[in-house]
């Protein structure tokens, strides 16, 4: 991946790299932390669509990143970006699947436990969690979901993406 603002040269991206970005086969701007709520994400949709349009017009792939949430105990940001039982993740998934110019997608991250973006199976609740430390559990936002909830969502995302691809190639 690369800087989120690669196209506009803002914030995390330096100016003067247009030719470099144009030379890539695909663009995948790193989105983790760029929005913290569904409302924040909704404000980025036009930015994502413009990125995808430019990449597509140049014959490049564009891979939007969806992530379930964010937590980093070492800097005091436990549950810093709330998962909200998957609604945050689902909003990104739904939008990305409807973004023209996208045909592959990335989920951050399968196993990134340290930053709390992991989607693999983890403790569903505090009783299932390791004793002695606070860990992100699937029910951390007060809604009971199974420990494999985010894996299930990822599988559904992949299935929807595949159906969408099959539909557009007919």
XYZ file of C-alpha atoms in Angstrom:
170
model
C 0.000 0.000 0.000
C 0.939 3.626 -0.049
C -0.122 7.011 1.257
C -3.846 7.574 1.613
C -3.680 10.980 -0.051
C -1.492 9.831 -2.976
C -3.691 11.583 -5.552
C -4.023 14.939 -3.794
C -0.554 15.140 -2.161
C -2.070 16.110 1.190
C -1.272 15.040 4.766
C 0.722 11.802 4.370
C 1.752 12.223 0.726
C 4.475 14.433 -0.688
C 4.054 16.298 -3.951
C 5.842 15.338 -7.137
C 5.089 11.620 -7.214
C 2.366 11.587 -9.901
C 4.586 9.777 -12.404
C 5.588 7.225 -9.783
C 1.966 6.523 -8.848
C 1.015 6.303 -12.530
C 3.665 3.606 -13.056
C 2.125 1.171 -10.544
C -0.104 -1.677 -11.670
C -2.435 -0.914 -8.781
C -3.019 1.649 -6.065
C -3.940 0.671 -2.505
C -4.031 3.704 -0.195
C -3.566 2.813 3.484
C -6.871 3.705 5.133
C -6.468 2.460 8.708
C -7.027 5.400 11.036
C -8.126 7.808 8.299
C -11.687 7.653 9.594
C -12.924 6.667 13.011
C -16.698 6.433 12.603
C -19.178 5.651 9.872
C -19.880 9.372 9.585
C -16.144 10.074 9.126
C -15.971 7.310 6.530
C -18.977 8.677 4.632
C -17.117 11.972 4.279
C -14.267 10.078 2.534
C -16.426 8.280 -0.039
C -16.073 11.002 -2.684
C -12.289 10.940 -2.135
C -12.218 7.154 -2.578
C -14.389 7.372 -5.695
C -12.117 10.025 -7.226
C -9.073 7.852 -6.465
C -10.717 4.844 -8.115
C -11.764 6.906 -11.146
C -8.241 8.188 -11.741
C -6.655 4.775 -11.258
C -9.207 3.160 -13.574
C -8.711 5.825 -16.243
C -5.012 4.946 -16.288
C -5.657 1.209 -16.531
C -4.597 0.625 -12.946
C -6.259 -1.505 -10.341
C -7.569 0.228 -7.247
C -7.948 -1.605 -3.949
C -9.863 0.188 -1.219
C -9.068 -0.992 2.295
C -11.735 -1.902 4.838
C -10.859 -2.428 8.487
C -12.895 -3.593 11.450
C -11.614 -1.143 14.064
C -8.459 -0.046 15.811
C -6.993 -0.497 19.249
C -3.498 0.060 20.565
C -3.042 -0.637 24.245
C 0.566 0.644 24.307
C -0.514 4.214 23.577
C -3.757 4.113 25.556
C -6.081 3.758 22.566
C -7.847 0.569 23.597
C -10.898 0.423 21.374
C -9.863 3.745 19.843
C -11.880 3.112 16.686
C -14.934 1.153 17.725
C -16.025 -1.912 15.809
C -19.664 -1.487 16.870
C -20.410 -5.171 16.305
C -19.325 -4.892 12.681
C -21.343 -1.880 11.571
C -18.177 0.186 11.008
C -16.638 -2.605 8.896
C -19.901 -3.238 7.036
C -20.288 0.415 6.022
C -16.879 0.293 4.347
C -17.601 -3.049 2.678
C -20.932 -1.869 1.270
C -19.413 1.327 -0.075
C -16.336 -0.321 -1.585
C -18.409 -2.919 -3.416
C -20.390 -0.084 -5.001
C -17.406 2.069 -5.961
C -16.974 2.200 -9.747
C -13.474 1.286 -10.878
C -12.787 -1.216 -8.098
C -12.492 -4.927 -8.686
C -10.269 -6.104 -5.868
C -10.316 -5.269 -2.196
C -8.152 -5.491 0.891
C -9.033 -6.088 4.535
C -6.678 -4.778 7.199
C -5.664 -7.052 8.845
C -6.144 -10.749 9.338
C -3.827 -11.053 12.320
C -2.851 -7.569 13.502
C -3.534 -8.135 17.188
C -1.199 -5.392 18.423
C -3.237 -2.716 16.641
C -6.599 -4.351 17.218
C -7.496 -4.575 13.537
C -7.420 -8.389 13.552
C -10.397 -10.137 11.991
C -9.502 -13.713 12.864
C -11.378 -15.509 15.613
C -10.797 -13.998 19.032
C -12.537 -13.951 22.407
C -16.237 -13.240 22.099
C -16.408 -11.735 25.579
C -14.379 -10.989 28.695
C -15.038 -14.463 30.158
C -13.322 -16.055 27.128
C -10.421 -13.584 27.179
C -7.041 -14.033 28.822
C -6.947 -13.016 32.470
C -4.848 -10.162 33.783
C -4.981 -7.689 30.869
C -7.696 -5.893 28.979
C -8.036 -7.190 25.448
C -10.406 -6.282 22.667
C -13.226 -8.802 22.659
C -15.934 -9.199 20.045
C -18.486 -7.688 22.440
C -16.322 -4.719 23.502
C -18.950 -2.236 22.304
C -21.763 -3.871 24.263
C -23.237 -6.047 21.534
C -22.808 -9.803 21.774
C -21.351 -11.315 18.605
C -19.404 -14.551 18.145
C -15.616 -14.543 18.151
C -15.537 -15.366 14.428
C -17.947 -12.553 13.509
C -15.367 -10.606 11.475
C -14.169 -13.707 9.623
C -17.777 -14.374 8.671
C -18.134 -10.789 7.467
C -14.922 -11.123 5.427
C -16.242 -14.308 3.813
C -19.497 -12.563 2.927
C -17.509 -9.624 1.502
C -15.487 -11.984 -0.676
C -18.612 -13.775 -1.878
C -20.335 -10.495 -2.751
C -17.221 -9.259 -4.563
C -17.075 -12.474 -6.567
C -20.774 -12.264 -7.488
C -20.283 -8.639 -8.517
C -17.297 -9.582 -10.679
C -19.227 -12.419 -12.343
C -22.165 -10.106 -13.003
C -20.036 -7.386 -14.617
C -18.107 -9.846 -16.795
C -21.264 -11.290 -18.416
